[in-house]
mmCIF file of C-alpha atoms in Angstrom:
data_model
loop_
_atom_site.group_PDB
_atom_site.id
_atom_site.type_symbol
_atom_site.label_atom_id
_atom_site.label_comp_id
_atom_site.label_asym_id
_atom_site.label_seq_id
_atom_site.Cartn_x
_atom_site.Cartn_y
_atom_site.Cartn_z
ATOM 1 C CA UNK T 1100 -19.837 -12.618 -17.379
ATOM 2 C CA UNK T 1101 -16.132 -13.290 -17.793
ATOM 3 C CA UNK T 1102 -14.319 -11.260 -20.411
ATOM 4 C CA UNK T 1103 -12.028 -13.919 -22.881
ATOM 5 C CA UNK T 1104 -8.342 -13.224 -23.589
ATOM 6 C CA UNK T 1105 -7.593 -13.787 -26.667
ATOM 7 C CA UNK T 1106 -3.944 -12.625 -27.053
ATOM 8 C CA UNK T 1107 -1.369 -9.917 -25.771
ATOM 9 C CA UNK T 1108 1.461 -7.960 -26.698
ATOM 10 C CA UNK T 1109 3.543 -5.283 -24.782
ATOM 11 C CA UNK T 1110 3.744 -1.616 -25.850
ATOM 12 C CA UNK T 1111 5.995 -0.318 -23.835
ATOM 13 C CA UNK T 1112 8.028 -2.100 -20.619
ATOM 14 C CA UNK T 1113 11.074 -0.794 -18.397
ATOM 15 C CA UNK T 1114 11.694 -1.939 -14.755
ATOM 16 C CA UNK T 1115 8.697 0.272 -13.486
ATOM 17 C CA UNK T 1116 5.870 0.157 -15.659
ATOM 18 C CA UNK T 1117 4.811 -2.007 -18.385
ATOM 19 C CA UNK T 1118 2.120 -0.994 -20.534
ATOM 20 C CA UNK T 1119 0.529 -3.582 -22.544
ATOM 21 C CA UNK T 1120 -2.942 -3.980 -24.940
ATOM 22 C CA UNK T 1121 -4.811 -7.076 -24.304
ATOM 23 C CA UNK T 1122 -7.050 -8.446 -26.872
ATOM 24 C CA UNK T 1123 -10.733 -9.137 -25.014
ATOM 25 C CA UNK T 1124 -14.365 -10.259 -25.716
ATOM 26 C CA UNK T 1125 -17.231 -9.508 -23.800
ATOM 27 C CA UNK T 1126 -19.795 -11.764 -22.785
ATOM 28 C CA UNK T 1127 -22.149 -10.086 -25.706
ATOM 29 C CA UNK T 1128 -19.690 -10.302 -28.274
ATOM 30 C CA UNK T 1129 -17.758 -7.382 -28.450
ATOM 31 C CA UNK T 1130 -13.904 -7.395 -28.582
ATOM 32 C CA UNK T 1131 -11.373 -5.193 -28.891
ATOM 33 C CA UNK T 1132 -7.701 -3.938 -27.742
ATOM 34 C CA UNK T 1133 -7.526 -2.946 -23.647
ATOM 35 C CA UNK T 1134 -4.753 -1.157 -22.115
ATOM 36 C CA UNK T 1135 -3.298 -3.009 -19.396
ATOM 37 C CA UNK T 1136 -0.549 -1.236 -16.587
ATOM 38 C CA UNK T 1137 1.638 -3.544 -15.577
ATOM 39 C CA UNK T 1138 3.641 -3.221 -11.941
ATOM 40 C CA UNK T 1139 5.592 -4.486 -9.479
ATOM 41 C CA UNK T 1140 3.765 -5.608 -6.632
ATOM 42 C CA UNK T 1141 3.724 -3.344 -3.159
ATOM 43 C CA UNK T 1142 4.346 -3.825 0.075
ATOM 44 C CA UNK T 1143 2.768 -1.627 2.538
ATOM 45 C CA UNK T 1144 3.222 -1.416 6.790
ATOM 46 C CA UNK T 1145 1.664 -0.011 9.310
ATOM 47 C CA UNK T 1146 3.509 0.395 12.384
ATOM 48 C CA UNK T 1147 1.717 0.850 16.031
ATOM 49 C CA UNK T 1148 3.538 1.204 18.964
ATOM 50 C CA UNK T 1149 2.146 0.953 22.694
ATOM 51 C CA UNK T 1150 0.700 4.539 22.672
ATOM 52 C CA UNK T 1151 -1.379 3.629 19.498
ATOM 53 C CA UNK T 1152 1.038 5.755 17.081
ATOM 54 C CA UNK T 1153 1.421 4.997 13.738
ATOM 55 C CA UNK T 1154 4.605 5.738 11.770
ATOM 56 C CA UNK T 1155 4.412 8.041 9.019
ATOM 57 C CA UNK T 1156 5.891 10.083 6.382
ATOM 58 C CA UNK T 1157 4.996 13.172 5.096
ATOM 59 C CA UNK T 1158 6.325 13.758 1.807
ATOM 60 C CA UNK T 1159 5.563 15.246 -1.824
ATOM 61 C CA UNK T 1160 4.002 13.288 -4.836
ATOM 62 C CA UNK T 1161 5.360 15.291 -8.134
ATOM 63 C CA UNK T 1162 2.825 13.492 -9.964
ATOM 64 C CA UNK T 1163 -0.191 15.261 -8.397
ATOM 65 C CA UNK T 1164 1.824 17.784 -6.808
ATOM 66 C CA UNK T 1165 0.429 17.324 -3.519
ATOM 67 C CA UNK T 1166 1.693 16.793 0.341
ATOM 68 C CA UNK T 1167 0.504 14.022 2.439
ATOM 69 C CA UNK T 1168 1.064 11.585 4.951
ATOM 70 C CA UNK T 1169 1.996 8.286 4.047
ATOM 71 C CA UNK T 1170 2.836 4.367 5.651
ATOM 72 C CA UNK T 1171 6.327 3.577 5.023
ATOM 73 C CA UNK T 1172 5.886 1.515 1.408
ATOM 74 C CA UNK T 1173 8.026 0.125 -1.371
ATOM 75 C CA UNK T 1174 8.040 -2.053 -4.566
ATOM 76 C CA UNK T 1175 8.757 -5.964 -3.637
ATOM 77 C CA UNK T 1176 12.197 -6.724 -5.107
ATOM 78 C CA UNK T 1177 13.138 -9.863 -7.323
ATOM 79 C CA UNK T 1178 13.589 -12.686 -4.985
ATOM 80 C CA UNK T 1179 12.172 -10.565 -1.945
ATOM 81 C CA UNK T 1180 8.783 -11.711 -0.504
ATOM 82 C CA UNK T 1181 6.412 -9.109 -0.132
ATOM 83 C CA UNK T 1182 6.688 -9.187 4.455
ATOM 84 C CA UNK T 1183 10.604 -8.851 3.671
ATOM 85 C CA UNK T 1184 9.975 -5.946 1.270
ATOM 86 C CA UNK T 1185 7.384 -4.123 4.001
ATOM 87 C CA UNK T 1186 10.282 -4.940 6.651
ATOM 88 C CA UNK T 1187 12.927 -3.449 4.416
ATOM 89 C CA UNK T 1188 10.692 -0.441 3.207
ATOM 90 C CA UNK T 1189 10.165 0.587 6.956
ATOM 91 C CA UNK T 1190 13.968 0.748 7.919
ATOM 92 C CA UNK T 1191 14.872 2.297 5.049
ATOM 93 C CA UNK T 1192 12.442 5.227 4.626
ATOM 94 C CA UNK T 1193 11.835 5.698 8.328
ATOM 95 C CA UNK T 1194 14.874 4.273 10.351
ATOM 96 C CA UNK T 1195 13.205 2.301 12.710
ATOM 97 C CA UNK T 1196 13.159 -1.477 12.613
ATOM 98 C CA UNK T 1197 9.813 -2.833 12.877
ATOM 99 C CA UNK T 1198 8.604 -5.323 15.357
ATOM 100 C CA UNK T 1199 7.262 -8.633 13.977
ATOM 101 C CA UNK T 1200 5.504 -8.098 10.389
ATOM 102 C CA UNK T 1201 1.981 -9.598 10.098
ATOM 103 C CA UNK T 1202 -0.349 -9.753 7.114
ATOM 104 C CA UNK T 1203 -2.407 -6.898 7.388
ATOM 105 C CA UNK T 1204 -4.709 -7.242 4.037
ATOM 106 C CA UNK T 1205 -4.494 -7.730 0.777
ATOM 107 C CA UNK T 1206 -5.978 -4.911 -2.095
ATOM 108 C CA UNK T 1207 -5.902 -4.679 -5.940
ATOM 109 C CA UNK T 1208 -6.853 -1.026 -6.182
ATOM 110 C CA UNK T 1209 -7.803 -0.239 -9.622
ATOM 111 C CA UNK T 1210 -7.489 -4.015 -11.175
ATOM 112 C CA UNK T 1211 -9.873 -2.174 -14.195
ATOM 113 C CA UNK T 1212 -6.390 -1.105 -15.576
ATOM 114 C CA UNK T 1213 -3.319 -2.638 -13.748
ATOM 115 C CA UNK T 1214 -2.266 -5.880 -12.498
ATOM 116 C CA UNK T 1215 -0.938 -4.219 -9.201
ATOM 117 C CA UNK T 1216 -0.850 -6.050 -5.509
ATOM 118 C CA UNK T 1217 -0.823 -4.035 -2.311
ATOM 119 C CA UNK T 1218 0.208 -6.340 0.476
ATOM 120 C CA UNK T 1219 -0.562 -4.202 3.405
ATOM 121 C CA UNK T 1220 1.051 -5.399 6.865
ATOM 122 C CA UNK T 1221 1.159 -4.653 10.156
ATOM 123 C CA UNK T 1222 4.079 -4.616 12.663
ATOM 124 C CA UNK T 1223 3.504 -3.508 16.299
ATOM 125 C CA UNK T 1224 6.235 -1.683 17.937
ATOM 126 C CA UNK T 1225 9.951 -0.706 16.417
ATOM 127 C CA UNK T 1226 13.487 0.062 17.304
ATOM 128 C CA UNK T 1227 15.225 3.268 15.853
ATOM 129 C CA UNK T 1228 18.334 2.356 14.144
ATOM 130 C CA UNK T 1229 19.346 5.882 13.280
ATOM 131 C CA UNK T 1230 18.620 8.031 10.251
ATOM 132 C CA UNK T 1231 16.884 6.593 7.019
ATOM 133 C CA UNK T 1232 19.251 5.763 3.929
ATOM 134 C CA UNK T 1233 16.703 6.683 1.596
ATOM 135 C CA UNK T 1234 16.919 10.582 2.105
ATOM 136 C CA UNK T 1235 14.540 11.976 -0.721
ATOM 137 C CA UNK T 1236 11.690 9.919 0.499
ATOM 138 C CA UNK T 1237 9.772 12.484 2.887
ATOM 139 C CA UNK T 1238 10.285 16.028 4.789
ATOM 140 C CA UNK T 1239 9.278 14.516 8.029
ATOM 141 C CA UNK T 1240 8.725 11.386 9.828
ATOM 142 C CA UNK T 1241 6.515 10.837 12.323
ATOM 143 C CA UNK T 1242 4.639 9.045 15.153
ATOM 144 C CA UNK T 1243 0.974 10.021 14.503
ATOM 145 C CA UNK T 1244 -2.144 9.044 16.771
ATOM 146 C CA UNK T 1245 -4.290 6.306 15.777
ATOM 147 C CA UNK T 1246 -7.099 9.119 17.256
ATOM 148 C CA UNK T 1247 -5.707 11.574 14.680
ATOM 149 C CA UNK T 1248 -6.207 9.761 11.265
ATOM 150 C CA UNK T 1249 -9.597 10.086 10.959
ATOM 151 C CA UNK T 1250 -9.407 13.984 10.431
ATOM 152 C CA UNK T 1251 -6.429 13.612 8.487
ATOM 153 C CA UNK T 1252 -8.300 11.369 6.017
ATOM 154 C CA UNK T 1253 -11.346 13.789 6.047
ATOM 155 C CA UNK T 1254 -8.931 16.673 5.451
ATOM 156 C CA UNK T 1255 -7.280 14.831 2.184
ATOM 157 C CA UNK T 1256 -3.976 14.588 4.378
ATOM 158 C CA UNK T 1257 -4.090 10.873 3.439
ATOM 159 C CA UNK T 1258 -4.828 9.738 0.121
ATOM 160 C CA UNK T 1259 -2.559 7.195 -1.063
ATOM 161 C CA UNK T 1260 -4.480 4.235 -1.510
ATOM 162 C CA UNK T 1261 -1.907 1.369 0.492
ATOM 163 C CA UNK T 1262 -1.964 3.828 3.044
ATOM 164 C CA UNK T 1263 -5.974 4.298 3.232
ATOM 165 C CA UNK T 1264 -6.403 0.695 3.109
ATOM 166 C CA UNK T 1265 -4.123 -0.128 5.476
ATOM 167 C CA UNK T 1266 -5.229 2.373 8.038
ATOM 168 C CA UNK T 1267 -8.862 1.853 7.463
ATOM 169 C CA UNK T 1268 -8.174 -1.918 8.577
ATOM 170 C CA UNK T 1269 -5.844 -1.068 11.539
ATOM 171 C CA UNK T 1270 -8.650 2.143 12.463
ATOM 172 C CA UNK T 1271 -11.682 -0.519 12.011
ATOM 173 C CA UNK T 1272 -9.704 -3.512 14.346
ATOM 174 C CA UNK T 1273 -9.187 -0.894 16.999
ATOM 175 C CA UNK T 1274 -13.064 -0.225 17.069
ATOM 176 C CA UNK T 1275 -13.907 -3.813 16.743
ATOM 177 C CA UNK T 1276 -11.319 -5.166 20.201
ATOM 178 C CA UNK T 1277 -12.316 -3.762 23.860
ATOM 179 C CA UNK T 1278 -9.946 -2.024 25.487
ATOM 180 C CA UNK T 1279 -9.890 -5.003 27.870
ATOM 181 C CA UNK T 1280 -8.681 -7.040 24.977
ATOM 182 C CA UNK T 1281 -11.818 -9.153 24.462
ATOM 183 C CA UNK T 1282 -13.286 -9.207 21.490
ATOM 184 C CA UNK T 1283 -17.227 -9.376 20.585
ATOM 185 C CA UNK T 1284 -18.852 -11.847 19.185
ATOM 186 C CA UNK T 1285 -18.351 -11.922 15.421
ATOM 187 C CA UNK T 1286 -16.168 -9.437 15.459
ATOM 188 C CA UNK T 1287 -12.610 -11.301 15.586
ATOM 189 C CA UNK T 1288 -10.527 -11.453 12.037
ATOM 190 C CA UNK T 1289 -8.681 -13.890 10.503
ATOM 191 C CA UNK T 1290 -5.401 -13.577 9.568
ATOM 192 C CA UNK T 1291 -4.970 -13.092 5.329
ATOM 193 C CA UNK T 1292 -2.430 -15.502 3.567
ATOM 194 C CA UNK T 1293 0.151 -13.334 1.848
#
């Protein structure tokens, strides 16, 4: 069942988006010219602190013209890995330094079209450093409970899809560990390379 490649060529390409048509064959024969979106990769966090809050943003797309809340994310620069980027995207949108970044998971979320990588992390705990630098990034920034996401996903109040995965891994670890910190059998996670 794997689709060939028999060729490539680029249509269009800046710094953000590259859009290219790929020449493919089917397993039954048939072939023809497929779009393909080319983009930088993401980097996503998810910061918790002790009273199981998670940082957000709440800011405007234009593109769909909607509100919604948001993880702090960002495109992974040239030379950047994709934990630095995360790191980086956090301070920068949010103000607040994040504690130690760990890999969270890892998502292609419509790999029918694009190429693009969501590296989703998690950091518990930050320091505020003082205002963010990026200042047309969101209206607000806040501390939201873990206990509140759930309703804000149901009521379409989060709907990017780094931030769904990422809180749908961070909601479904705090359901899987007791609150006396063991965890049942089976249900422990390992760690994704990055």
């Amino acid at each position: 069942m794997r689709w060939k490649i028999h060729g490539e060529r680029p249509i269009y390409e800046n710094s953000w988006v590259n859009l290219w048509l790929t020449d493919v064959e089917t397993p039954d024969g048939n072939r023809w010219e497929h779009h393909v979106v080319k983009l930088r990769h993401l980097a996503v966090a998810a910061v918790i602190n002790e009273r199981r809050e998670v940082l957000m943003m709440w800011r405007h797309r234009f593109i769909t013209d909607a509100w919604a809340w948001e993880l702090p994310m960002g495109l992974v620069e040239e030379g950047e890995t994709p934990a630095e980027a995360a790191a980086r995207e956090v301070l920068e949108k949010t103000g607040w330094r994040p504690g130690p970044i760990k890999p969270l998971i890892y998502a292609e979320p419509t790999n029918g079209i694009t190429d693009s990588q969501h590296h989703v992390f998690r950091a518990d705990g930050a320091t505020y450093e003082g205002p963010p630098t990026e200042k047309s990034e969101s209206d607000r920034i806040e501390w939201i409970p873990l206990a509140d996401v759930r309703g804000l996903i149901d009521r379409r109040e989060i709907v990017s899809s780094g931030s769904l995965v990422g809180l749908l891994y961070v909601l479904m670890d705090e359901a899987i560990h007791r609150p006396d910190g063991a965890v049942p059998p089976g249900g422990g996670r390992q760690p994704v390379a990055s």
